[in-house]
XYZ file of C-alpha atoms in Angstrom:
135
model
C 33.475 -24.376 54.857
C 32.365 -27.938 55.315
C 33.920 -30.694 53.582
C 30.753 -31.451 51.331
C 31.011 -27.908 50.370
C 34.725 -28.069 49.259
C 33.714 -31.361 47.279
C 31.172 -29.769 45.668
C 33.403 -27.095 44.944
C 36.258 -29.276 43.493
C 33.338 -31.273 41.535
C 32.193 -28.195 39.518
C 35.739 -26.900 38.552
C 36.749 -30.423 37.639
C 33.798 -30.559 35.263
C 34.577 -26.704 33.614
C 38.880 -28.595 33.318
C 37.035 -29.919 30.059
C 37.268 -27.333 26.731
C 34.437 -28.564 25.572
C 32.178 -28.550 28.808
C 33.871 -24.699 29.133
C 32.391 -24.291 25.695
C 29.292 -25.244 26.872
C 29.121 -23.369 29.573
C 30.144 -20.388 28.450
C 26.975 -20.385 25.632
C 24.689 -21.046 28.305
C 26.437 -18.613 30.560
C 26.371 -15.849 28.076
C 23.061 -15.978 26.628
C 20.928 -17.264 29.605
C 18.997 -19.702 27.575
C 17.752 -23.277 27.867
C 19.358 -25.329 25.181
C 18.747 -28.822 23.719
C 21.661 -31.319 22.077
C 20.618 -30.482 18.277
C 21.539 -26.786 19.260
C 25.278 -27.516 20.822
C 26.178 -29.894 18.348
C 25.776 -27.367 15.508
C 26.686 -24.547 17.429
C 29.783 -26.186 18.872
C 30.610 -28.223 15.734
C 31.156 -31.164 17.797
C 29.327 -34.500 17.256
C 25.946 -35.775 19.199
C 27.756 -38.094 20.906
C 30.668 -36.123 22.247
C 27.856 -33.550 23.295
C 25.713 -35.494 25.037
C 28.215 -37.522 27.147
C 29.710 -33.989 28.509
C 26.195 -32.750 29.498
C 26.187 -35.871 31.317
C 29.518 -34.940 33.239
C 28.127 -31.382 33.551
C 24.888 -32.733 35.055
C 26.804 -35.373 37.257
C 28.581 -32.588 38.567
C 25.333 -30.502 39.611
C 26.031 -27.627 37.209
C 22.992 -27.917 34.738
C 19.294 -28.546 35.108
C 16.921 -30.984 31.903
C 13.797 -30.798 31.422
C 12.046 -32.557 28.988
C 9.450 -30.977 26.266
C 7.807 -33.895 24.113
C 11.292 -35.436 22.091
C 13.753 -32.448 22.990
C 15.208 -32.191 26.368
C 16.663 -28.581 27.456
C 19.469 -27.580 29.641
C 20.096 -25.090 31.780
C 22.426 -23.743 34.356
C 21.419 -24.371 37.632
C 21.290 -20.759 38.877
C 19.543 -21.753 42.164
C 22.666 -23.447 43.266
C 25.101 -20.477 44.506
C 28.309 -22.758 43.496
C 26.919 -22.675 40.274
C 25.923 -18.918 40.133
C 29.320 -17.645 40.779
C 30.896 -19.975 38.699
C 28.576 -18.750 35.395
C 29.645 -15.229 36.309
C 33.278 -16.266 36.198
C 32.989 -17.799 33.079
C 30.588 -14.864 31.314
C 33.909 -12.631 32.099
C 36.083 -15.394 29.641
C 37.610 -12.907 27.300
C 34.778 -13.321 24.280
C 36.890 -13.710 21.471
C 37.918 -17.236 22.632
C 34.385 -18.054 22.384
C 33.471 -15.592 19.246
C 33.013 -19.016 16.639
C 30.678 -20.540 19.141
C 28.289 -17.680 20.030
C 28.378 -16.573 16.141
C 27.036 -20.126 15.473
C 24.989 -20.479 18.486
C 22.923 -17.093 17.367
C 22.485 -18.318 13.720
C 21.278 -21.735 15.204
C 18.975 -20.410 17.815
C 17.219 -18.623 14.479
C 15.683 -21.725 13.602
C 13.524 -21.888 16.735
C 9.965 -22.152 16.418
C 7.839 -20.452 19.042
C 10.592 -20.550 20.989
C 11.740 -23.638 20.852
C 13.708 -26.238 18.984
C 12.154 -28.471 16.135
C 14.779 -28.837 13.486
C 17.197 -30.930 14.825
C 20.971 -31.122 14.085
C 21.470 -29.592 10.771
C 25.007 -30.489 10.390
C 25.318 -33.741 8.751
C 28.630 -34.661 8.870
C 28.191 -34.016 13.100
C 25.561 -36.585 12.968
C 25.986 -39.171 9.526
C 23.045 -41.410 11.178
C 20.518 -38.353 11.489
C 17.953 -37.488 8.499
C 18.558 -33.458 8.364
C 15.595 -31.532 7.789
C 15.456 -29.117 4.612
């Protein structure tokens, strides 16, 4: 193993060291869908901001993909990357009932799709008191 494989190695672990980018992980792991913010922060519980500054760490670190659909930009894991392969089928094997609050919300959430994709934005006010919430 090289030394930029090791790094890249160490990167990705030290990124998953977070509960919260775990969390995150672990939805996208377990239910091999794209995701935008709107859908973590209610399905996590955890504010916009704290969201969107640990996809940035998760990014930085080469674990997820974004791609960007009019306002709302999905994430993915980056299964072409083998590092990241392996380490999605680790985490998919977390015992589930650590993670049963999150998926329970993340499948109610994922209801309000339309066509597939998000439109509703964060429905949880008090995760984001600046955002209008859509009845």
């Amino acid at each position: 193993m090289t030394e930029t494989e090791l790094s890249r190695i160490t990167d990705a672990f030290k990124a998953l060291s977070d509960p919260t980018r775990l969390r995150i992980v672990r939805l996208m792991a377990a239910n091999d869908e794209e995701v935008c913010v709107c859908e973590l922060v209610d399905s996590l519980e955890v504010p916009q901001y704290h969201v969107s500054r640990h996809l940035k760490e998760l990014r930085n670190a080469r674990l997820l993909r974004a791609r960007r659909d009019g306002r709302w930009v999905y994430y993915s894991l980056d299964l072409t990357d083998p590092v990241v392969k392996e380490l999605a089928e680790v985490v998919r094997r977390l015992p589930a009932d650590l993670f049963r609050e999150d998926q329970k919300n993340f499948e109610q959430r994922m209801t309000l799709r339309v066509g597939g994709r998000c439109c509703a934005g964060i429905q949880k006010k008090h995760l984001a008191p600046n955002v209008r919430v859509r009845k």
